[in-house]
CSV table of C-alpha atoms and ligand atoms in Angstrom, one decimal:
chain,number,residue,atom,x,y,z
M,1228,UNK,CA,71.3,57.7,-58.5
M,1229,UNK,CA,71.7,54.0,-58.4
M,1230,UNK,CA,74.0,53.8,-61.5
M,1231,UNK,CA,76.1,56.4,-59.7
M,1232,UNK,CA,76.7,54.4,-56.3
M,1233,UNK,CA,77.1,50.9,-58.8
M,1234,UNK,CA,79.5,52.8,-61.2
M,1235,UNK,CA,80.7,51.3,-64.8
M,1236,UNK,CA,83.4,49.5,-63.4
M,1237,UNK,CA,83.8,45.7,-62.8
M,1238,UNK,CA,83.5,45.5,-59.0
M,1239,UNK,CA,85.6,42.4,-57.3
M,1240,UNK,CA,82.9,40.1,-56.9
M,1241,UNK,CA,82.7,38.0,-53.6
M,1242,UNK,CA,81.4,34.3,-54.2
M,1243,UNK,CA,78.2,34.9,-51.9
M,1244,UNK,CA,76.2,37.9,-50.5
M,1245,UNK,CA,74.4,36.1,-47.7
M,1246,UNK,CA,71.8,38.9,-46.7
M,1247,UNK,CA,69.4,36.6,-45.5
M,1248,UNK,CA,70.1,36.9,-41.5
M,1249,UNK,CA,73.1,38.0,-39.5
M,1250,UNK,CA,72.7,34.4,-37.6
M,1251,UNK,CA,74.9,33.1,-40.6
M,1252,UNK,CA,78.0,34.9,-39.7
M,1253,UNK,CA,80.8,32.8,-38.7
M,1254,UNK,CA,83.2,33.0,-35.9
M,1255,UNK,CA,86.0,35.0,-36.3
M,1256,UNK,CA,89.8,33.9,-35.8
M,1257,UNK,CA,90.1,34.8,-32.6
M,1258,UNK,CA,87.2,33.4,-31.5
M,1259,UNK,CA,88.2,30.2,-32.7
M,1260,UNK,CA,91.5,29.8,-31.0
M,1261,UNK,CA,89.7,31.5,-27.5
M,1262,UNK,CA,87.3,28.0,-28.2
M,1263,UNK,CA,90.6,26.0,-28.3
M,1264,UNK,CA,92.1,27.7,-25.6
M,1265,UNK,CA,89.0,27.7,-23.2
M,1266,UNK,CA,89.7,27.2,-19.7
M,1267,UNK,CA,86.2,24.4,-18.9
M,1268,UNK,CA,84.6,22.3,-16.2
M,1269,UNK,CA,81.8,21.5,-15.7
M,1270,UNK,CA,79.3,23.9,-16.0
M,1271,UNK,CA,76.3,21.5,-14.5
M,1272,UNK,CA,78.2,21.9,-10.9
M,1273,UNK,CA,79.0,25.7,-11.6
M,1274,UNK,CA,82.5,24.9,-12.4
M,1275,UNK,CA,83.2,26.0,-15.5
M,1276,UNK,CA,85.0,29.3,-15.0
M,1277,UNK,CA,84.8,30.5,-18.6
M,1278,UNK,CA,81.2,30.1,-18.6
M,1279,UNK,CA,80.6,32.1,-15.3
M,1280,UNK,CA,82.6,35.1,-16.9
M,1281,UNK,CA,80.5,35.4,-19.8
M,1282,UNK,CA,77.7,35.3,-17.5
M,1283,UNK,CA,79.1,38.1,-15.1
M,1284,UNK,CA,80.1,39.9,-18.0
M,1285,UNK,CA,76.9,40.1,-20.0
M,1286,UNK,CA,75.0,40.9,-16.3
M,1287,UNK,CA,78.1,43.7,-15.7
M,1288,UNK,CA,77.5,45.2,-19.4
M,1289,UNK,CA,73.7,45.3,-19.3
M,1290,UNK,CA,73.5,46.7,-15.2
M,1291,UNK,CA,72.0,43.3,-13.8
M,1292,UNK,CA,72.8,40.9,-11.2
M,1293,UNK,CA,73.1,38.1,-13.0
M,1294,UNK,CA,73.3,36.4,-15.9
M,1295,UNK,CA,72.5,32.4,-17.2
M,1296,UNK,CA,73.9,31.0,-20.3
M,1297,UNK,CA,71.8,29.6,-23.0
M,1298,UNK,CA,71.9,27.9,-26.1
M,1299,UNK,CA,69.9,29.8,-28.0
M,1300,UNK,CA,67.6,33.6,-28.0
M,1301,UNK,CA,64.4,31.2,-27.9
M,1302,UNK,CA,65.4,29.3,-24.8
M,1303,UNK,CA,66.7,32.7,-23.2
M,1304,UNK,CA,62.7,33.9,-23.7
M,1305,UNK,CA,61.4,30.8,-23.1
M,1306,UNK,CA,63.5,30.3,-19.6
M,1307,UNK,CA,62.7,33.9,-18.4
M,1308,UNK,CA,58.6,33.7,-19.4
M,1309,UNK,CA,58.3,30.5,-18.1
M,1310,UNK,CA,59.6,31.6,-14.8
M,1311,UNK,CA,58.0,35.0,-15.0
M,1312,UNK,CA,54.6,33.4,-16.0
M,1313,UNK,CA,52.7,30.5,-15.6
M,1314,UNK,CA,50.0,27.9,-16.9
M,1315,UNK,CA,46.7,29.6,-17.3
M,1316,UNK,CA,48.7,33.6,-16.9
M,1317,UNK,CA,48.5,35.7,-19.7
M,1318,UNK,CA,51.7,37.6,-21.1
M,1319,UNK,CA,51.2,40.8,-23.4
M,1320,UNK,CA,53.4,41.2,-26.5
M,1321,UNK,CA,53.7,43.2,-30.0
M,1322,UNK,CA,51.3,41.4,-31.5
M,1323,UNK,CA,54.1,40.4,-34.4
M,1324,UNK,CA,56.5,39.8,-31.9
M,1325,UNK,CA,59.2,36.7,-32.4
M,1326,UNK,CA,57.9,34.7,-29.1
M,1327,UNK,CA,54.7,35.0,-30.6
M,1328,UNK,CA,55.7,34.4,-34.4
M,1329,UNK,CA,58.7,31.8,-34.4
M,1330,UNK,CA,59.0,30.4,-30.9
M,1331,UNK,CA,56.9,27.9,-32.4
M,1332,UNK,CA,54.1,28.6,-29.6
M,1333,UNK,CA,56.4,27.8,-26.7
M,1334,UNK,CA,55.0,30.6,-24.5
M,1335,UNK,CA,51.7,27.9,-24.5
M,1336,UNK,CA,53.5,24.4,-24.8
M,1337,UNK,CA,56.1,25.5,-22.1
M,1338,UNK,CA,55.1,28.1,-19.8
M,1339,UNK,CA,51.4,27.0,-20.4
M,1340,UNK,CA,50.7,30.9,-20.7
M,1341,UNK,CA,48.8,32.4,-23.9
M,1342,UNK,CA,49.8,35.8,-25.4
M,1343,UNK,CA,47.8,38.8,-25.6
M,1344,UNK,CA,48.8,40.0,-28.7
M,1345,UNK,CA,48.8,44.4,-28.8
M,1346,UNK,CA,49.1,46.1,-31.8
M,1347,UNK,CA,52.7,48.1,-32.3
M,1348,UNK,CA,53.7,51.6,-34.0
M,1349,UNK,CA,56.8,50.6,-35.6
M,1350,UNK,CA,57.2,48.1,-32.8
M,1351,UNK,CA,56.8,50.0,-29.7
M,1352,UNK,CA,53.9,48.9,-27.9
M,1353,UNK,CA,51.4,51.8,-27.1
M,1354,UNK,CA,51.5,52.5,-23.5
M,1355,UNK,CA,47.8,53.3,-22.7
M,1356,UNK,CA,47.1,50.8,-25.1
M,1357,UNK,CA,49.2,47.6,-22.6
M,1358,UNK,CA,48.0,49.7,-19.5
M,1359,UNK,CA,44.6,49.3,-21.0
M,1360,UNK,CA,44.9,45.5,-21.7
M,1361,UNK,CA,46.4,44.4,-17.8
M,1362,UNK,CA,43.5,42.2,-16.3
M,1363,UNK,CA,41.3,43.1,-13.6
M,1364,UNK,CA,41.3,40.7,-10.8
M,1365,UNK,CA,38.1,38.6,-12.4
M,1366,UNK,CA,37.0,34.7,-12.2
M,1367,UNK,CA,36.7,35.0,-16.2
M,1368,UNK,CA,40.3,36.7,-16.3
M,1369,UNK,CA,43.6,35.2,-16.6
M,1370,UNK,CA,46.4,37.2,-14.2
M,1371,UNK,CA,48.4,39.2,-16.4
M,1372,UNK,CA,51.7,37.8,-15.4
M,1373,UNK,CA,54.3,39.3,-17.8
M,1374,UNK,CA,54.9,42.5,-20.6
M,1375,UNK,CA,57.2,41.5,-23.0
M,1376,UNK,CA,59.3,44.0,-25.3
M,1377,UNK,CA,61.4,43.4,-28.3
M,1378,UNK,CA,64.3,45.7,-29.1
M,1379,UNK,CA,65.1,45.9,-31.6
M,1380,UNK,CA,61.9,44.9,-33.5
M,1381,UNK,CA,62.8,42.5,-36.4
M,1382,UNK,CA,59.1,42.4,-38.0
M,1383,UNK,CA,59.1,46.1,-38.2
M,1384,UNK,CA,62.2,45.8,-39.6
M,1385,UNK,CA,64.8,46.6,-37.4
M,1386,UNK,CA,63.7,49.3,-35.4
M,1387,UNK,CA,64.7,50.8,-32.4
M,1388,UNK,CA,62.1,51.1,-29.2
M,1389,UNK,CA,63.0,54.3,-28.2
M,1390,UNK,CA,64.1,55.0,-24.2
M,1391,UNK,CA,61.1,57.5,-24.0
M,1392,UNK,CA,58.3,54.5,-25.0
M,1393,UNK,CA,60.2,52.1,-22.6
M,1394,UNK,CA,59.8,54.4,-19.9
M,1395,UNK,CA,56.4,54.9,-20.2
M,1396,UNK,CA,55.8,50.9,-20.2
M,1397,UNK,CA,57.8,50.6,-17.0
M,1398,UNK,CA,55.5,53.3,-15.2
M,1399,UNK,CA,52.5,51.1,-16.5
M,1400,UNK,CA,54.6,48.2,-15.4
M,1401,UNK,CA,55.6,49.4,-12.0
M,1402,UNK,CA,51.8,50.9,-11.3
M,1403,UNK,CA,49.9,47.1,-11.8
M,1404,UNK,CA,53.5,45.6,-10.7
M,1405,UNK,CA,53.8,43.6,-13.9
M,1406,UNK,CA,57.3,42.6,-14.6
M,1407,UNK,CA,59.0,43.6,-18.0
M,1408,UNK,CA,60.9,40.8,-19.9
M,1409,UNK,CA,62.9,42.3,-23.3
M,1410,UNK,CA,63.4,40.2,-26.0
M,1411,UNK,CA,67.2,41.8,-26.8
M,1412,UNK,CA,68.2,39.6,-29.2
M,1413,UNK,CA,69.3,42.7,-31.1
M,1414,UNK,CA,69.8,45.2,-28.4
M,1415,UNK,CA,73.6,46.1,-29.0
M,1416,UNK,CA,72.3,47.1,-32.5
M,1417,UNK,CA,69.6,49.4,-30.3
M,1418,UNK,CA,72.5,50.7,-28.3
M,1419,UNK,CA,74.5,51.6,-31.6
M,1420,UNK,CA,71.8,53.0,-33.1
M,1421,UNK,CA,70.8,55.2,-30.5
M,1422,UNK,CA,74.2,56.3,-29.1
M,1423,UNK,CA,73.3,54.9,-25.5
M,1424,UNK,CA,74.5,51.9,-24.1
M,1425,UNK,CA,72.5,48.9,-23.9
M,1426,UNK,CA,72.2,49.7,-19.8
M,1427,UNK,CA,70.4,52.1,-21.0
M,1428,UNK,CA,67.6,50.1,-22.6
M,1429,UNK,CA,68.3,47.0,-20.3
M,1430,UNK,CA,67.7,49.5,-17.0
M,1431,UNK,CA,63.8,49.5,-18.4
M,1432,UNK,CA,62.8,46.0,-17.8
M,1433,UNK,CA,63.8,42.7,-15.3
M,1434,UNK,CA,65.1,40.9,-17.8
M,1435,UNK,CA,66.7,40.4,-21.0
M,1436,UNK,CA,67.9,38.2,-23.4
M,1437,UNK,CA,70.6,38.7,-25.9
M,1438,UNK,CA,72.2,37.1,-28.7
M,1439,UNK,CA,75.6,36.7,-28.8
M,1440,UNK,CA,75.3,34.4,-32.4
M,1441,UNK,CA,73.8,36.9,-34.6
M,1442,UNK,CA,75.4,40.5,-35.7
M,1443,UNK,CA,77.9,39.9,-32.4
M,1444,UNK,CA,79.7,36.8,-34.7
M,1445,UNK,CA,80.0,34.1,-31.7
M,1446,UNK,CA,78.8,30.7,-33.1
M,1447,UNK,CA,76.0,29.9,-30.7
M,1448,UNK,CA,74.2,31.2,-27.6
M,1449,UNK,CA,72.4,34.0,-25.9
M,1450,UNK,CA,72.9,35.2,-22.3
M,1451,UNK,CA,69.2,36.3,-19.8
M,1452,UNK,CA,70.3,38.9,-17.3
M,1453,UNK,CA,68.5,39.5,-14.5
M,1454,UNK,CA,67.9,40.0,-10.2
M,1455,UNK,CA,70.2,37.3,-8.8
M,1456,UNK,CA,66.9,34.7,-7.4
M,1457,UNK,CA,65.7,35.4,-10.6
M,1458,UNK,CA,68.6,33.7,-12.5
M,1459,UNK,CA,68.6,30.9,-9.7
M,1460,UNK,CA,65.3,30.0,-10.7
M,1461,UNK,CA,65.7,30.0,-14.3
M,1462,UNK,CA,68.8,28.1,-14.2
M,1463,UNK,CA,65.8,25.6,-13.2
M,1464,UNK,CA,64.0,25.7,-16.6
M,1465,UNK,CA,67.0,26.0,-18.9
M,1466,UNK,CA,67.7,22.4,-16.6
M,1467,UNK,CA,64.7,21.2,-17.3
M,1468,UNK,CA,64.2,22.5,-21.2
M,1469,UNK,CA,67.8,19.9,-21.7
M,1470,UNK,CA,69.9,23.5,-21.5
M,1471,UNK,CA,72.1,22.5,-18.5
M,1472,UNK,CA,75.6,22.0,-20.7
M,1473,UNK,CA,78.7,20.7,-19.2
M,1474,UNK,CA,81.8,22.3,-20.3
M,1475,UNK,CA,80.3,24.8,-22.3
M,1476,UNK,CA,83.8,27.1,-21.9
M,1477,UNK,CA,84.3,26.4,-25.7
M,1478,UNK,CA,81.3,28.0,-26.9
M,1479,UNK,CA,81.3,30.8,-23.9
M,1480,UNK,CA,85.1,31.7,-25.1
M,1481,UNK,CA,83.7,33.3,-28.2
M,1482,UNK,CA,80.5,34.9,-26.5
M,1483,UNK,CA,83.3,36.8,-24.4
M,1484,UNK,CA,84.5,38.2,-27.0
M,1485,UNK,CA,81.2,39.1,-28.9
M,1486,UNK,CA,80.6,41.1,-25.9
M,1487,UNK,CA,84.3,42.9,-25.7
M,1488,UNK,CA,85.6,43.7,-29.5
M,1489,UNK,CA,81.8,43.0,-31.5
M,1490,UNK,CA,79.4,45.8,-30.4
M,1491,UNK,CA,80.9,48.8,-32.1
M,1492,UNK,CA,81.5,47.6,-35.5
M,1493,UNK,CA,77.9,46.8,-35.4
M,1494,UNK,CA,77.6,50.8,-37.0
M,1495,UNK,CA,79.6,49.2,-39.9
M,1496,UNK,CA,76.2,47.0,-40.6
M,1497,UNK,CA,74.3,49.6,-40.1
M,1498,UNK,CA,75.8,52.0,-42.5
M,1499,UNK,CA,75.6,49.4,-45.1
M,1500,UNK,CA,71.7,48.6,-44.2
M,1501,UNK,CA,71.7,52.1,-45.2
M,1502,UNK,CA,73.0,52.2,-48.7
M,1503,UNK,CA,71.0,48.7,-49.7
M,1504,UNK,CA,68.1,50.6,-48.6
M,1505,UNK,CA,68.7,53.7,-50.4
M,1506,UNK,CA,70.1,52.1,-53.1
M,1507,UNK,CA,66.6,49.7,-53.4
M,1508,UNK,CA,64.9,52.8,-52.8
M,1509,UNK,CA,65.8,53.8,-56.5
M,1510,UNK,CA,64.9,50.5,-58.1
M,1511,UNK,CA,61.7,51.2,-59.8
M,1512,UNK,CA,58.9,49.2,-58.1
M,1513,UNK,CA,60.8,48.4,-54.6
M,1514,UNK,CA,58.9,50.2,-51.8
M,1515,UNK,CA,61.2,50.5,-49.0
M,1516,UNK,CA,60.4,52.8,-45.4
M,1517,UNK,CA,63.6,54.2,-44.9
M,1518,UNK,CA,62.4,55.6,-41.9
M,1519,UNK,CA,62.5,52.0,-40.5
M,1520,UNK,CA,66.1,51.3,-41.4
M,1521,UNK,CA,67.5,51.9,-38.5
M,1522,UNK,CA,69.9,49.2,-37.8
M,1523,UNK,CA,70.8,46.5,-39.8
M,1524,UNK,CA,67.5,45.2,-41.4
M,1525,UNK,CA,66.1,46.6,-44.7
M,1526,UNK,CA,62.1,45.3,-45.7
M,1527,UNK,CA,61.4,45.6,-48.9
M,1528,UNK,CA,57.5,45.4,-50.9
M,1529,UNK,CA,58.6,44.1,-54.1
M,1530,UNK,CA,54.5,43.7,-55.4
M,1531,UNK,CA,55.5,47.1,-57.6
M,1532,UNK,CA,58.0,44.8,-59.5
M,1533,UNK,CA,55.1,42.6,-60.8
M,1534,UNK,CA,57.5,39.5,-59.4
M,1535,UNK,CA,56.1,37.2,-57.0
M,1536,UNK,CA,58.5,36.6,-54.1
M,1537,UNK,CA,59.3,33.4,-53.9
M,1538,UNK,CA,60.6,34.1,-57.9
M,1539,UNK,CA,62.4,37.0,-57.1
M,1540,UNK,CA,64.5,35.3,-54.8
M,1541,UNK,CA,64.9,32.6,-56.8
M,1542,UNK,CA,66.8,34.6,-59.2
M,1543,UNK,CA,68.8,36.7,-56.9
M,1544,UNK,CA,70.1,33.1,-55.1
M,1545,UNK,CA,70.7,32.2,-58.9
M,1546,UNK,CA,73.6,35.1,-58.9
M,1547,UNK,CA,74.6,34.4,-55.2
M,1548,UNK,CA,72.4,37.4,-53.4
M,1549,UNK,CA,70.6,35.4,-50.6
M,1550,UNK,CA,67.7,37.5,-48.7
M,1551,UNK,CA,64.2,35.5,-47.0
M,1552,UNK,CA,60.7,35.8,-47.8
M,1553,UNK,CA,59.1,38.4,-45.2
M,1554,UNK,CA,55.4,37.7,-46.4
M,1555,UNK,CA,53.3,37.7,-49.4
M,1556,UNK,CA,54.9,40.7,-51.5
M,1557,UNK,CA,57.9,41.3,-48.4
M,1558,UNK,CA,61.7,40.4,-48.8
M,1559,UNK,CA,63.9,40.9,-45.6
M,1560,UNK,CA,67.8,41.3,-45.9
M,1561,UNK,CA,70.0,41.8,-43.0
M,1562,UNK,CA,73.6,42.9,-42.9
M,1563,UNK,CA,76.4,41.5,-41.3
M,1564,UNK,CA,80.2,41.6,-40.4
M,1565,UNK,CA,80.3,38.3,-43.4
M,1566,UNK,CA,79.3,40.9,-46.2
M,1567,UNK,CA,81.3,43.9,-46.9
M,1568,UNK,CA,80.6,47.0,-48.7
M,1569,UNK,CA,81.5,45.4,-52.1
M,1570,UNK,CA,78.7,42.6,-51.3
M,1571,UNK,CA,75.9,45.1,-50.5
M,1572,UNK,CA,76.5,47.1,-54.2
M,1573,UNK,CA,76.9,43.3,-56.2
M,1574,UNK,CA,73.4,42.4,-54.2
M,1575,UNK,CA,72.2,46.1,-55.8
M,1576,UNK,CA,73.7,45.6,-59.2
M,1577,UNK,CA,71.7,42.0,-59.2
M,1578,UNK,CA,68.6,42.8,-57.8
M,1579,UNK,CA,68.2,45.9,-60.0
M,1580,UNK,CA,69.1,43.6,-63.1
M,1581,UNK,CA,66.5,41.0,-61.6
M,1582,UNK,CA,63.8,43.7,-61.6
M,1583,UNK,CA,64.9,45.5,-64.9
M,1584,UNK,CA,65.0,42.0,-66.8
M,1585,UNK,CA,61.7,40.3,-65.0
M,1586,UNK,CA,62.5,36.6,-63.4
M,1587,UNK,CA,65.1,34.4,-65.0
M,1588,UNK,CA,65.2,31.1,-62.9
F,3072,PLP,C1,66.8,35.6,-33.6
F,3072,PLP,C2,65.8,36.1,-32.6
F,3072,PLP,C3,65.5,35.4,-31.4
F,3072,PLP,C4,66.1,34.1,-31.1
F,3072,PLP,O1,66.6,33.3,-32.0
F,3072,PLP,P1,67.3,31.9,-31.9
F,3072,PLP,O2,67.4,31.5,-33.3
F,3072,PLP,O3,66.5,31.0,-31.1
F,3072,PLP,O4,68.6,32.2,-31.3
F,3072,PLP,C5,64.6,36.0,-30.6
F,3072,PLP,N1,64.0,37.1,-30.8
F,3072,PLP,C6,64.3,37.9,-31.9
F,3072,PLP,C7,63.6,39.2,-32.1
F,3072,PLP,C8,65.2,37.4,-32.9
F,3072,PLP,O5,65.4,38.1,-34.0
């Protein structure tokens, strides 16, 4: 029971519950005095050595070659499509996939490559389904240049692409030798959630991107992994898209550590993804899937509440419980390291009182 978890008690209430993205989480204390501390050069010639450890390291942890530096998870997908792809190629994707969604239709403006957009099942892409759309060699057809993946799968809120549908996309891949790029901006919280490393998932495509600024707490960037030409030639694009950074040391020094001491409190987020979710679950009105909380997103269908969105988050924001609209009757919250277990039952205790009482903003 909800009032069970909430209790009668006055909990210690924590100025903001920030639930709308883990990209808001701020560096830790020792990530700010490794930026102070950062050995630099510059990175431009290849002579900044902090920069070309986090590089090695994020290839080293994720079983690539190499790996290029980037300032964000959109130029890490943008850099690896535009030099897996190009103008007039096609690239298939989950048809509610970020690159598609909120890359603001940079697969077409920079690679100059349109998506074929495939239908998921709780983000995994059907196999017969991508095998099915690959391009015959035709006049009319573009070539079908790329597959991308996202893991995990923040439209469908979270989820994990399991190993076994990854492997059946690389045996389509591998049998019309179409490379495999994986959107990873979540992938250590696939690794978590799935008890394998994120080798493991990473082994299954060419490349990946990940984000070191979202649930791993460093304040900006992403690293792509990949074959070692590979990187060589995307260090190319990230030049030309204005990503070539000169003594980026300061903001590698925290992506080092995001990649050493971040990964396994990531469960912590997840646990607590978990009891907003079950703890929404009981609010009368809120449909939630827990079968799709698997990591540390939780959608919720608030149309049962009678409360148009836009209202509803009004008057959480109005008690300090931030979450994002997610579409017409969807609200997304996402769990961090920045809110603690005392934030997730004060964002419960409000959003039930929102529901119970109709909008008050
Ligand atoms: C956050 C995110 C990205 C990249 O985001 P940036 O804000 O550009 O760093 C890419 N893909 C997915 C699935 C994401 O959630």
């Amino acid at each position: 029971m909800l009032s069970k978890i909430l209790g009668n008690g006055a909990l210690t209430m924590p100025e903001r519950v920030d639930l709308r993205s883990d990209t808001v989480t701020k560096p830790t204390d020792a990530m700010r005095r490794a930026m102070a501390e950062a050995e630099v050069g510059d990175d431009v010639y290849g002579e900044d050595p902090t920069v070309r450890r986090l590089e090695e390291l994020a290839a080293e942890t994720l079983g690539k070659e190499a790996g290029l530096f980037v300032t964000s998870g959109t130029q890490g997908n943008q850099v690896a499509i535009a030099t897996h792809a190009g103008r007039g190629e096609e690239v298939i994707a989950e048809a509610e996939s970020h690159i598609f969604l909120y890359e603001a239709a940079a697969v077409s403006a920079i690679a100059g490559a349109q998506i074929r957009q495939i239908p998921g099942v709780a983000g995994a892409l059907p196999p017969e389904a991508v095998a099915a759309a690959i391009r015959e060699p035709n006049v009319h057809h573009p070539r079908t240049a790329l597959i991308e993946v996202e893991n995990t799968h923040n439209r469908a809120g979270g989820t994990v692409i399991p190993l076994d549908n990854l492997r059946r996309l690389r045996e389509v891949a591998d049998r019309f030798g179409v490379p495999i790029h994986m959107d990873g901006a979540r992938l250590f919280n696939a690794a978590i959630a799935a008890g394998v490393s994120a080798a493991e998932f990473a082994r299954l495509a060419d490349t990946v991107q990940v984000c070191l600024s979202k649930g791993l707490c460093a304040p900006v960037g992403s690293v792509l992994v990949g074959p070692r030409d590979f990187i060589e030639r995307a260090r190319q694009w990230r030049k030309r898209l204005g990503g070539g950074m000169r003594q980026a040391g300061v903001i590698a020094a925290p992506g080092i550590l995001a990649l050493t001491t971040m990964v396994e409190r990531l469960a912590e987020d997840h646990e607590h993804a978990r009891m907003l979710a079950e703890g929404l679950a009981e609010v009368p009105g809120i449909r939630v899937d827990l079968g799709r909380v698997q990591t540390n997103i939780v959608l919720v269908d608030i149309a049962g509440t009678g409360l148009a969105v836009e209202a509803f988050l009004a008057s959480l924001a109005a008690e300090g419980v931030l979450a994002s609209a997610f579409g017409p009757t969807l609200v997304r919250f996402v769990t961090h390291r920045d809110v603690d277990r005392e934030g997730i039952l004060r964002a419960l205790s409000v959003i039930s009182r929102v529901v119970k009482g109709g909008v008050t903003a």
